[in-house]
Amino acid sequence: MVIRNVTNNYPEIDRERLPRHVAIIMDGNGRWANALGLLRSAGHVAGVKTLKRILKTAVNLELEALTVYAFSTENWKRPLAEVDFLMHLFSEYLEKEKLEMHENNVRIHFLGRIDELSPLIQSQVRDAEQLMQHNTGVKFNIAANYGGQDEIVRAAKKIAAKVLNGQLDVDRIDEKIFDAELDTCDCPPVDLVIRTSGDMRVSNFLLWQSAYAEFWFTQTNWPEFSSEEFIQALVDFGKRERRFGAVKSS
Ligand code: FPP
């Protein structure tokens, strides 16, 4: 199904004040499931539905970039059965959703150590990225086996290698050069980080990219996070005064 722009349906949205890049920590699948007496896996299945809904809304609103935290480098510490289930969901999600994403001009990209995921997922990731590589709509990044510190270390190693082989002068290293080595290199900085389910921490997510991001927290668990609440976060963002370290302009 091809989604049409429906910004006009949201008169509360001032397009000029929409964030360019929104990042989401999709938390609370397990708590949502527990509260209903369901298995944690049911929470993750419901979480995928929410992800589809939120991506649709991002397409509707013609957001420039949306990044979601699907699996962190620390999530391997979960019970094996849960890790396996999450990997299965991830694989199924890519297979089932990629054509619709493509029809909607979404450009998918993956952040993190994808090379440590199963061969099947690695090939699905490559296929999906290749399929959508020329699309010009929402840049949709999925962080999988991702850690912000790990990403920074990997970028530092790539830069060190360039210095060692004479491609780069140490004195030329600046934020722009560093940024270009990150997994998010073709995205603007994160403007807004949303975290669901009540915890107020950054959990090693996009540490470099969110240097000046605004944060927006909600008690709602991810499976119940609605498009309306997402839009509320965007509207609230539009009311924030961003100074980027400067003083208020008069
Ligand atoms: C946090 O809930 C969620 C995750 C660790 C995984 C997020 C995964 C999904 C939304 C579904 C799969 C994603 C894709 C892209 C297919 P939690 O398990 O930490 O919940 P809790 O904090 O309540 O235990």
PDB file of C-alpha atoms and ligand atoms in Angstrom:
ATOM      1  CA  MET A   1       0.000   0.000   0.000  1.00  0.00           C
ATOM      2  CA  VAL A   2       1.403   3.373  -0.979  1.00  0.00           C
ATOM      3  CA  ILE A   3       0.986   5.985   1.706  1.00  0.00           C
ATOM      4  CA  ARG A   4       0.038   9.554   0.786  1.00  0.00           C
ATOM      5  CA  ASN A   5       1.192  12.651   2.584  1.00  0.00           C
ATOM      6  CA  VAL A   6      -1.445  13.515   5.133  1.00  0.00           C
ATOM      7  CA  THR A   7       0.252  16.373   6.961  1.00  0.00           C
ATOM      8  CA  ASN A   8      -2.903  18.413   6.346  1.00  0.00           C
ATOM      9  CA  ASN A   9      -4.719  16.017   8.668  1.00  0.00           C
ATOM     10  CA  TYR A  10      -2.546  17.262  11.519  1.00  0.00           C
ATOM     11  CA  PRO A  11      -3.178  20.997  11.781  1.00  0.00           C
ATOM     12  CA  GLU A  12      -1.183  21.071  15.056  1.00  0.00           C
ATOM     13  CA  ILE A  13       1.993  20.317  13.130  1.00  0.00           C
ATOM     14  CA  ASP A  14       4.104  23.211  11.966  1.00  0.00           C
ATOM     15  CA  ARG A  15       6.173  21.646   9.179  1.00  0.00           C
ATOM     16  CA  GLU A  16       8.884  24.246   9.662  1.00  0.00           C
ATOM     17  CA  ARG A  17       9.416  23.016  13.217  1.00  0.00           C
ATOM     18  CA  LEU A  18       9.440  19.283  12.619  1.00  0.00           C
ATOM     19  CA  PRO A  19      12.626  17.485  13.689  1.00  0.00           C
ATOM     20  CA  ARG A  20      14.738  16.324  10.763  1.00  0.00           C
ATOM     21  CA  HIS A  21      15.981  13.194  12.520  1.00  0.00           C
ATOM     22  CA  VAL A  22      14.027  11.320  15.177  1.00  0.00           C
ATOM     23  CA  ALA A  23      15.535   8.413  17.115  1.00  0.00           C
ATOM     24  CA  ILE A  24      13.473   6.007  19.192  1.00  0.00           C
ATOM     25  CA  ILE A  25      14.364   3.672  22.056  1.00  0.00           C
ATOM     26  CA  MET A  26      11.496   1.216  21.744  1.00  0.00           C
ATOM     27  CA  ASP A  27      11.322   0.084  25.360  1.00  0.00           C
ATOM     28  CA  GLY A  28       8.730  -1.776  27.414  1.00  0.00           C
ATOM     29  CA  ASN A  29       7.722  -4.757  25.291  1.00  0.00           C
ATOM     30  CA  GLY A  30       8.417  -7.145  28.158  1.00  0.00           C
ATOM     31  CA  ARG A  31       6.637  -5.055  30.795  1.00  0.00           C
ATOM     32  CA  TRP A  32       3.616  -4.666  28.542  1.00  0.00           C
ATOM     33  CA  ALA A  33       3.424  -8.435  28.053  1.00  0.00           C
ATOM     34  CA  ASN A  34       3.957  -9.210  31.762  1.00  0.00           C
ATOM     35  CA  ALA A  35       1.197  -6.831  32.774  1.00  0.00           C
ATOM     36  CA  LEU A  36      -1.192  -8.772  30.563  1.00  0.00           C
ATOM     37  CA  GLY A  37       0.049 -12.170  31.739  1.00  0.00           C
ATOM     38  CA  LEU A  38       1.605 -12.848  28.322  1.00  0.00           C
ATOM     39  CA  LEU A  39       5.047 -14.109  27.372  1.00  0.00           C
ATOM     40  CA  ARG A  40       7.732 -11.507  26.648  1.00  0.00           C
ATOM     41  CA  SER A  41       7.753 -12.755  23.047  1.00  0.00           C
ATOM     42  CA  ALA A  42       4.156 -11.536  22.673  1.00  0.00           C
ATOM     43  CA  GLY A  43       5.420  -8.108  23.701  1.00  0.00           C
ATOM     44  CA  HIS A  44       8.012  -8.148  20.945  1.00  0.00           C
ATOM     45  CA  VAL A  45       5.410  -9.225  18.367  1.00  0.00           C
ATOM     46  CA  ALA A  46       3.229  -6.316  19.464  1.00  0.00           C
ATOM     47  CA  GLY A  47       6.337  -4.105  19.309  1.00  0.00           C
ATOM     48  CA  VAL A  48       6.788  -4.909  15.643  1.00  0.00           C
ATOM     49  CA  LYS A  49       3.196  -3.759  14.969  1.00  0.00           C
ATOM     50  CA  THR A  50       3.978  -0.480  16.670  1.00  0.00           C
ATOM     51  CA  LEU A  51       7.111  -0.081  14.594  1.00  0.00           C
ATOM     52  CA  LYS A  52       5.070  -0.496  11.384  1.00  0.00           C
ATOM     53  CA  ARG A  53       2.586   2.128  12.602  1.00  0.00           C
ATOM     54  CA  ILE A  54       5.288   4.636  13.512  1.00  0.00           C
ATOM     55  CA  LEU A  55       7.191   4.167  10.266  1.00  0.00           C
ATOM     56  CA  LYS A  56       3.920   4.761   8.369  1.00  0.00           C
ATOM     57  CA  THR A  57       3.422   7.982  10.282  1.00  0.00           C
ATOM     58  CA  ALA A  58       7.004   9.053   9.552  1.00  0.00           C
ATOM     59  CA  VAL A  59       6.343   8.422   5.851  1.00  0.00           C
ATOM     60  CA  ASN A  60       3.087  10.380   6.036  1.00  0.00           C
ATOM     61  CA  LEU A  61       4.862  13.295   7.623  1.00  0.00           C
ATOM     62  CA  GLU A  62       7.789  13.058   5.207  1.00  0.00           C
ATOM     63  CA  LEU A  63      10.290  12.987   8.079  1.00  0.00           C
ATOM     64  CA  GLU A  64      13.840  13.053   6.828  1.00  0.00           C
ATOM     65  CA  ALA A  65      15.253  10.350   9.094  1.00  0.00           C
ATOM     66  CA  LEU A  66      13.978   7.846  11.655  1.00  0.00           C
ATOM     67  CA  THR A  67      16.343   5.615  13.626  1.00  0.00           C
ATOM     68  CA  VAL A  68      15.117   2.833  15.902  1.00  0.00           C
ATOM     69  CA  TYR A  69      16.990   0.746  18.455  1.00  0.00           C
ATOM     70  CA  ALA A  70      16.073  -2.862  17.708  1.00  0.00           C
ATOM     71  CA  PHE A  71      18.895  -4.756  19.408  1.00  0.00           C
ATOM     72  CA  SER A  72      21.837  -3.479  21.414  1.00  0.00           C
ATOM     73  CA  THR A  73      25.296  -4.992  21.853  1.00  0.00           C
ATOM     74  CA  GLU A  74      24.208  -5.607  25.472  1.00  0.00           C
ATOM     75  CA  ASN A  75      20.988  -7.456  24.504  1.00  0.00           C
ATOM     76  CA  TRP A  76      22.997 -10.670  23.942  1.00  0.00           C
ATOM     77  CA  LYS A  77      22.916 -11.010  27.755  1.00  0.00           C
ATOM     78  CA  ARG A  78      19.206 -11.929  27.547  1.00  0.00           C
ATOM     79  CA  PRO A  79      18.120 -15.580  27.715  1.00  0.00           C
ATOM     80  CA  LEU A  80      19.054 -17.421  24.522  1.00  0.00           C
ATOM     81  CA  ALA A  81      15.413 -18.166  23.687  1.00  0.00           C
ATOM     82  CA  GLU A  82      14.548 -14.460  23.767  1.00  0.00           C
ATOM     83  CA  VAL A  83      17.575 -13.530  21.637  1.00  0.00           C
ATOM     84  CA  ASP A  84      16.622 -16.224  19.107  1.00  0.00           C
ATOM     85  CA  PHE A  85      13.051 -14.986  19.045  1.00  0.00           C
ATOM     86  CA  LEU A  86      14.125 -11.390  18.452  1.00  0.00           C
ATOM     87  CA  MET A  87      16.404 -12.482  15.598  1.00  0.00           C
ATOM     88  CA  HIS A  88      13.574 -14.503  14.072  1.00  0.00           C
ATOM     89  CA  LEU A  89      11.241 -11.492  14.297  1.00  0.00           C
ATOM     90  CA  PHE A  90      13.858  -9.256  12.749  1.00  0.00           C
ATOM     91  CA  SER A  91      14.316 -11.627   9.836  1.00  0.00           C
ATOM     92  CA  GLU A  92      10.560 -12.031   9.338  1.00  0.00           C
ATOM     93  CA  TYR A  93      10.030  -8.264   9.540  1.00  0.00           C
ATOM     94  CA  LEU A  94      12.585  -7.616   6.804  1.00  0.00           C
ATOM     95  CA  GLU A  95      11.129 -10.288   4.561  1.00  0.00           C
ATOM     96  CA  LYS A  96       7.510  -9.205   4.996  1.00  0.00           C
ATOM     97  CA  GLU A  97       7.909  -5.454   5.003  1.00  0.00           C
ATOM     98  CA  LYS A  98      10.638  -4.630   2.533  1.00  0.00           C
ATOM     99  CA  LEU A  99       8.461  -4.363  -0.583  1.00  0.00           C
ATOM    100  CA  GLU A 100       5.955  -2.070   1.084  1.00  0.00           C
ATOM    101  CA  MET A 101       8.789   0.070   2.435  1.00  0.00           C
ATOM    102  CA  HIS A 102      10.250   0.234  -1.066  1.00  0.00           C
ATOM    103  CA  GLU A 103       6.877   1.240  -2.557  1.00  0.00           C
ATOM    104  CA  ASN A 104       6.810   4.038  -0.041  1.00  0.00           C
ATOM    105  CA  ASN A 105      10.215   5.317  -1.118  1.00  0.00           C
ATOM    106  CA  VAL A 106      11.772   4.445   2.267  1.00  0.00           C
ATOM    107  CA  ARG A 107      15.554   4.082   2.275  1.00  0.00           C
ATOM    108  CA  ILE A 108      16.527   1.471   4.794  1.00  0.00           C
ATOM    109  CA  HIS A 109      19.950   1.311   6.394  1.00  0.00           C
ATOM    110  CA  PHE A 110      21.351  -0.736   9.265  1.00  0.00           C
ATOM    111  CA  LEU A 111      23.584   0.467  12.068  1.00  0.00           C
ATOM    112  CA  GLY A 112      25.798  -1.710  14.209  1.00  0.00           C
ATOM    113  CA  ARG A 113      27.860  -4.874  13.875  1.00  0.00           C
ATOM    114  CA  ILE A 114      25.701  -6.543  11.259  1.00  0.00           C
ATOM    115  CA  ASP A 115      28.608  -8.858  10.393  1.00  0.00           C
ATOM    116  CA  GLU A 116      28.049 -10.669  13.718  1.00  0.00           C
ATOM    117  CA  LEU A 117      24.430 -11.552  12.914  1.00  0.00           C
ATOM    118  CA  SER A 118      23.429 -14.820  11.225  1.00  0.00           C
ATOM    119  CA  PRO A 119      24.323 -15.305   7.548  1.00  0.00           C
ATOM    120  CA  LEU A 120      20.595 -15.273   6.698  1.00  0.00           C
ATOM    121  CA  ILE A 121      20.032 -11.902   8.384  1.00  0.00           C
ATOM    122  CA  GLN A 122      23.195 -10.471   6.856  1.00  0.00           C
ATOM    123  CA  SER A 123      21.965 -11.369   3.398  1.00  0.00           C
ATOM    124  CA  GLN A 124      18.468  -9.984   4.119  1.00  0.00           C
ATOM    125  CA  VAL A 125      20.048  -6.766   5.353  1.00  0.00           C
ATOM    126  CA  ARG A 126      22.165  -6.472   2.194  1.00  0.00           C
ATOM    127  CA  ASP A 127      19.141  -7.213  -0.038  1.00  0.00           C
ATOM    128  CA  ALA A 128      16.953  -4.648   1.687  1.00  0.00           C
ATOM    129  CA  GLU A 129      19.640  -1.953   1.569  1.00  0.00           C
ATOM    130  CA  GLN A 130      20.338  -2.668  -2.067  1.00  0.00           C
ATOM    131  CA  LEU A 131      16.661  -2.667  -3.012  1.00  0.00           C
ATOM    132  CA  MET A 132      16.077   0.742  -1.460  1.00  0.00           C
ATOM    133  CA  GLN A 133      19.459   2.362  -2.052  1.00  0.00           C
ATOM    134  CA  HIS A 134      18.163   4.910  -4.582  1.00  0.00           C
ATOM    135  CA  ASN A 135      14.997   5.813  -2.697  1.00  0.00           C
ATOM    136  CA  THR A 136      14.649   9.422  -1.663  1.00  0.00           C
ATOM    137  CA  GLY A 137      12.033   9.281   1.122  1.00  0.00           C
ATOM    138  CA  VAL A 138      12.437   8.648   4.846  1.00  0.00           C
ATOM    139  CA  LYS A 139      15.906   7.438   5.815  1.00  0.00           C
ATOM    140  CA  PHE A 140      14.962   4.545   8.043  1.00  0.00           C
ATOM    141  CA  ASN A 141      17.831   3.257  10.162  1.00  0.00           C
ATOM    142  CA  ILE A 142      17.542   0.099  12.208  1.00  0.00           C
ATOM    143  CA  ALA A 143      20.179  -0.269  14.907  1.00  0.00           C
ATOM    144  CA  ALA A 144      20.810  -3.988  15.371  1.00  0.00           C
ATOM    145  CA  ASN A 145      23.725  -5.337  17.405  1.00  0.00           C
ATOM    146  CA  TYR A 146      24.437  -1.674  17.948  1.00  0.00           C
ATOM    147  CA  GLY A 147      26.222   0.201  20.724  1.00  0.00           C
ATOM    148  CA  GLY A 148      27.114   3.880  20.574  1.00  0.00           C
ATOM    149  CA  GLN A 149      30.518   3.420  22.196  1.00  0.00           C
ATOM    150  CA  ASP A 150      31.297   0.515  19.889  1.00  0.00           C
ATOM    151  CA  GLU A 151      30.345   2.647  16.874  1.00  0.00           C
ATOM    152  CA  ILE A 152      32.697   5.421  18.048  1.00  0.00           C
ATOM    153  CA  VAL A 153      35.553   2.957  18.579  1.00  0.00           C
ATOM    154  CA  ARG A 154      34.989   1.478  15.096  1.00  0.00           C
ATOM    155  CA  ALA A 155      35.046   4.992  13.578  1.00  0.00           C
ATOM    156  CA  ALA A 156      38.264   5.802  15.480  1.00  0.00           C
ATOM    157  CA  LYS A 157      39.887   2.633  14.133  1.00  0.00           C
ATOM    158  CA  LYS A 158      38.917   3.516  10.535  1.00  0.00           C
ATOM    159  CA  ILE A 159      40.437   6.962  10.994  1.00  0.00           C
ATOM    160  CA  ALA A 160      43.595   5.545  12.593  1.00  0.00           C
ATOM    161  CA  ALA A 161      43.996   3.171   9.627  1.00  0.00           C
ATOM    162  CA  LYS A 162      43.707   6.100   7.197  1.00  0.00           C
ATOM    163  CA  VAL A 163      46.339   8.011   9.156  1.00  0.00           C
ATOM    164  CA  LEU A 164      48.639   4.986   9.238  1.00  0.00           C
ATOM    165  CA  ASN A 165      48.472   4.401   5.510  1.00  0.00           C
ATOM    166  CA  GLY A 166      49.061   8.070   4.770  1.00  0.00           C
ATOM    167  CA  GLN A 167      45.534   8.827   3.455  1.00  0.00           C
ATOM    168  CA  LEU A 168      44.776  11.312   6.204  1.00  0.00           C
ATOM    169  CA  ASP A 169      46.764  13.898   8.112  1.00  0.00           C
ATOM    170  CA  VAL A 170      46.179  13.839  11.904  1.00  0.00           C
ATOM    171  CA  ASP A 171      45.661  17.598  11.940  1.00  0.00           C
ATOM    172  CA  ARG A 172      42.753  17.293   9.510  1.00  0.00           C
ATOM    173  CA  ILE A 173      40.724  15.151  11.923  1.00  0.00           C
ATOM    174  CA  ASP A 174      37.708  17.113  13.080  1.00  0.00           C
ATOM    175  CA  GLU A 175      34.062  16.448  13.864  1.00  0.00           C
ATOM    176  CA  LYS A 176      33.120  16.322  10.190  1.00  0.00           C
ATOM    177  CA  ILE A 177      35.787  13.738   9.350  1.00  0.00           C
ATOM    178  CA  PHE A 178      34.767  11.695  12.389  1.00  0.00           C
ATOM    179  CA  ASP A 179      31.077  11.919  11.540  1.00  0.00           C
ATOM    180  CA  ALA A 180      31.744  10.548   8.064  1.00  0.00           C
ATOM    181  CA  GLU A 181      33.041   7.291   9.569  1.00  0.00           C
ATOM    182  CA  LEU A 182      29.943   6.618  11.671  1.00  0.00           C
ATOM    183  CA  ASP A 183      27.194   4.189  10.653  1.00  0.00           C
ATOM    184  CA  THR A 184      24.805   7.147  10.244  1.00  0.00           C
ATOM    185  CA  CYS A 185      27.110   9.093   7.924  1.00  0.00           C
ATOM    186  CA  ASP A 186      24.423  10.217   5.485  1.00  0.00           C
ATOM    187  CA  CYS A 187      21.952  11.448   8.099  1.00  0.00           C
ATOM    188  CA  PRO A 188      21.605  14.806   9.819  1.00  0.00           C
ATOM    189  CA  PRO A 189      22.317  14.883  13.582  1.00  0.00           C
ATOM    190  CA  VAL A 190      19.551  13.542  15.805  1.00  0.00           C
ATOM    191  CA  ASP A 191      17.112  16.303  16.782  1.00  0.00           C
ATOM    192  CA  LEU A 192      14.805  14.300  19.000  1.00  0.00           C
ATOM    193  CA  VAL A 193      15.221  11.094  21.018  1.00  0.00           C
ATOM    194  CA  ILE A 194      12.017   9.429  22.189  1.00  0.00           C
ATOM    195  CA  ARG A 195      12.109   6.724  24.859  1.00  0.00           C
ATOM    196  CA  THR A 196       9.014   4.780  25.821  1.00  0.00           C
ATOM    197  CA  SER A 197       8.088   2.983  29.051  1.00  0.00           C
ATOM    198  CA  GLY A 198       9.322   5.394  31.692  1.00  0.00           C
ATOM    199  CA  ASP A 199      13.081   4.847  31.973  1.00  0.00           C
ATOM    200  CA  MET A 200      15.110   8.002  31.474  1.00  0.00           C
ATOM    201  CA  ARG A 201      18.456   6.916  30.193  1.00  0.00           C
ATOM    202  CA  VAL A 202      20.320   6.857  26.918  1.00  0.00           C
ATOM    203  CA  SER A 203      21.410   3.190  26.994  1.00  0.00           C
ATOM    204  CA  ASN A 204      24.405   3.585  24.654  1.00  0.00           C
ATOM    205  CA  PHE A 205      22.226   4.801  21.772  1.00  0.00           C
ATOM    206  CA  LEU A 206      23.560   7.279  19.196  1.00  0.00           C
ATOM    207  CA  LEU A 207      25.919   8.908  21.707  1.00  0.00           C
ATOM    208  CA  TRP A 208      27.724  11.025  19.129  1.00  0.00           C
ATOM    209  CA  GLN A 209      24.738  11.860  16.934  1.00  0.00           C
ATOM    210  CA  SER A 210      22.507  13.056  19.773  1.00  0.00           C
ATOM    211  CA  ALA A 211      25.001  15.607  21.169  1.00  0.00           C
ATOM    212  CA  TYR A 212      22.365  18.355  20.894  1.00  0.00           C
ATOM    213  CA  ALA A 213      19.218  16.268  20.729  1.00  0.00           C
ATOM    214  CA  GLU A 214      16.091  17.044  22.687  1.00  0.00           C
ATOM    215  CA  PHE A 215      14.767  14.148  24.787  1.00  0.00           C
ATOM    216  CA  TRP A 216      11.131  13.162  25.138  1.00  0.00           C
ATOM    217  CA  PHE A 217      10.005  10.448  27.549  1.00  0.00           C
ATOM    218  CA  THR A 218       6.687   8.714  28.029  1.00  0.00           C
ATOM    219  CA  GLN A 219       5.387   6.096  30.471  1.00  0.00           C
ATOM    220  CA  THR A 220       3.643   4.307  27.612  1.00  0.00           C
ATOM    221  CA  ASN A 221       5.120   0.915  26.797  1.00  0.00           C
ATOM    222  CA  TRP A 222       6.247   0.564  23.196  1.00  0.00           C
ATOM    223  CA  PRO A 223       3.424  -1.812  22.121  1.00  0.00           C
ATOM    224  CA  GLU A 224       0.895   0.868  23.058  1.00  0.00           C
ATOM    225  CA  PHE A 225       2.748   3.839  21.610  1.00  0.00           C
ATOM    226  CA  SER A 226       0.316   5.377  19.129  1.00  0.00           C
ATOM    227  CA  SER A 227       0.756   7.614  16.099  1.00  0.00           C
ATOM    228  CA  GLU A 228      -1.044  10.314  18.076  1.00  0.00           C
ATOM    229  CA  GLU A 229       1.512  10.147  20.873  1.00  0.00           C
ATOM    230  CA  PHE A 230       4.324  10.171  18.329  1.00  0.00           C
ATOM    231  CA  ILE A 231       2.855  13.306  16.789  1.00  0.00           C
ATOM    232  CA  GLN A 232       2.528  14.821  20.264  1.00  0.00           C
ATOM    233  CA  ALA A 233       6.269  14.297  20.762  1.00  0.00           C
ATOM    234  CA  LEU A 234       6.966  16.046  17.466  1.00  0.00           C
ATOM    235  CA  VAL A 235       4.673  18.933  18.341  1.00  0.00           C
ATOM    236  CA  ASP A 236       6.330  19.294  21.768  1.00  0.00           C
ATOM    237  CA  PHE A 237       9.718  19.288  20.076  1.00  0.00           C
ATOM    238  CA  GLY A 238       8.541  22.197  17.921  1.00  0.00           C
ATOM    239  CA  LYS A 239       7.931  24.230  21.091  1.00  0.00           C
ATOM    240  CA  ARG A 240      11.395  23.676  22.559  1.00  0.00           C
ATOM    241  CA  GLU A 241      13.946  26.433  22.380  1.00  0.00           C
ATOM    242  CA  ARG A 242      17.182  25.035  20.983  1.00  0.00           C
ATOM    243  CA  ARG A 243      20.245  27.088  21.700  1.00  0.00           C
ATOM    244  CA  PHE A 244      23.090  24.703  20.771  1.00  0.00           C
ATOM    245  CA  GLY A 245      25.231  26.187  23.528  1.00  0.00           C
ATOM    246  CA  ALA A 246      24.555  29.782  22.523  1.00  0.00           C
ATOM    247  CA  VAL A 247      22.453  32.344  24.407  1.00  0.00           C
ATOM    248  CA  LYS A 248      18.843  33.123  23.624  1.00  0.00           C
ATOM    249  CA  SER A 249      18.500  35.404  20.605  1.00  0.00           C
ATOM    250  CA  SER A 250      16.540  38.588  21.412  1.00  0.00           C
TER     251      SER A 250
HETATM  252  C1  FPP B   1      12.712  -3.327  24.574  1.00  0.00           C
HETATM  253  O1  FPP B   1      11.721  -3.980  25.289  1.00  0.00           O
HETATM  254  C2  FPP B   1      12.751  -3.802  23.239  1.00  0.00           C
HETATM  255  C3  FPP B   1      13.770  -4.503  22.661  1.00  0.00           C
HETATM  256  C4  FPP B   1      14.990  -4.949  23.330  1.00  0.00           C
HETATM  257  C5  FPP B   1      13.712  -4.886  21.297  1.00  0.00           C
HETATM  258  C6  FPP B   1      12.914  -3.991  20.417  1.00  0.00           C
HETATM  259  C7  FPP B   1      12.302  -4.851  19.449  1.00  0.00           C
HETATM  260  C8  FPP B   1      11.149  -4.663  18.816  1.00  0.00           C
HETATM  261  C9  FPP B   1      10.332  -3.464  18.891  1.00  0.00           C
HETATM  262  C10 FPP B   1      10.651  -5.719  17.959  1.00  0.00           C
HETATM  263  C11 FPP B   1      11.626  -6.244  16.991  1.00  0.00           C
HETATM  264  C12 FPP B   1      12.215  -5.206  16.099  1.00  0.00           C
HETATM  265  C13 FPP B   1      12.359  -5.351  14.789  1.00  0.00           C
HETATM  266  C14 FPP B   1      13.045  -4.313  13.975  1.00  0.00           C
HETATM  267  C15 FPP B   1      11.824  -6.503  14.091  1.00  0.00           C
HETATM  268  P1  FPP B   1      12.190  -4.847  26.527  1.00  0.00           P
HETATM  269  O2  FPP B   1      12.190  -6.266  26.095  1.00  0.00           O
HETATM  270  O3  FPP B   1      13.495  -4.344  27.023  1.00  0.00           O
HETATM  271  O4  FPP B   1      11.041  -4.562  27.526  1.00  0.00           O
HETATM  272  P2  FPP B   1      11.172  -4.418  29.100  1.00  0.00           P
HETATM  273  O5  FPP B   1      12.175  -3.332  29.366  1.00  0.00           O
HETATM  274  O6  FPP B   1       9.796  -4.079  29.516  1.00  0.00           O
HETATM  275  O7  FPP B   1      11.637  -5.765  29.590  1.00  0.00           O
END
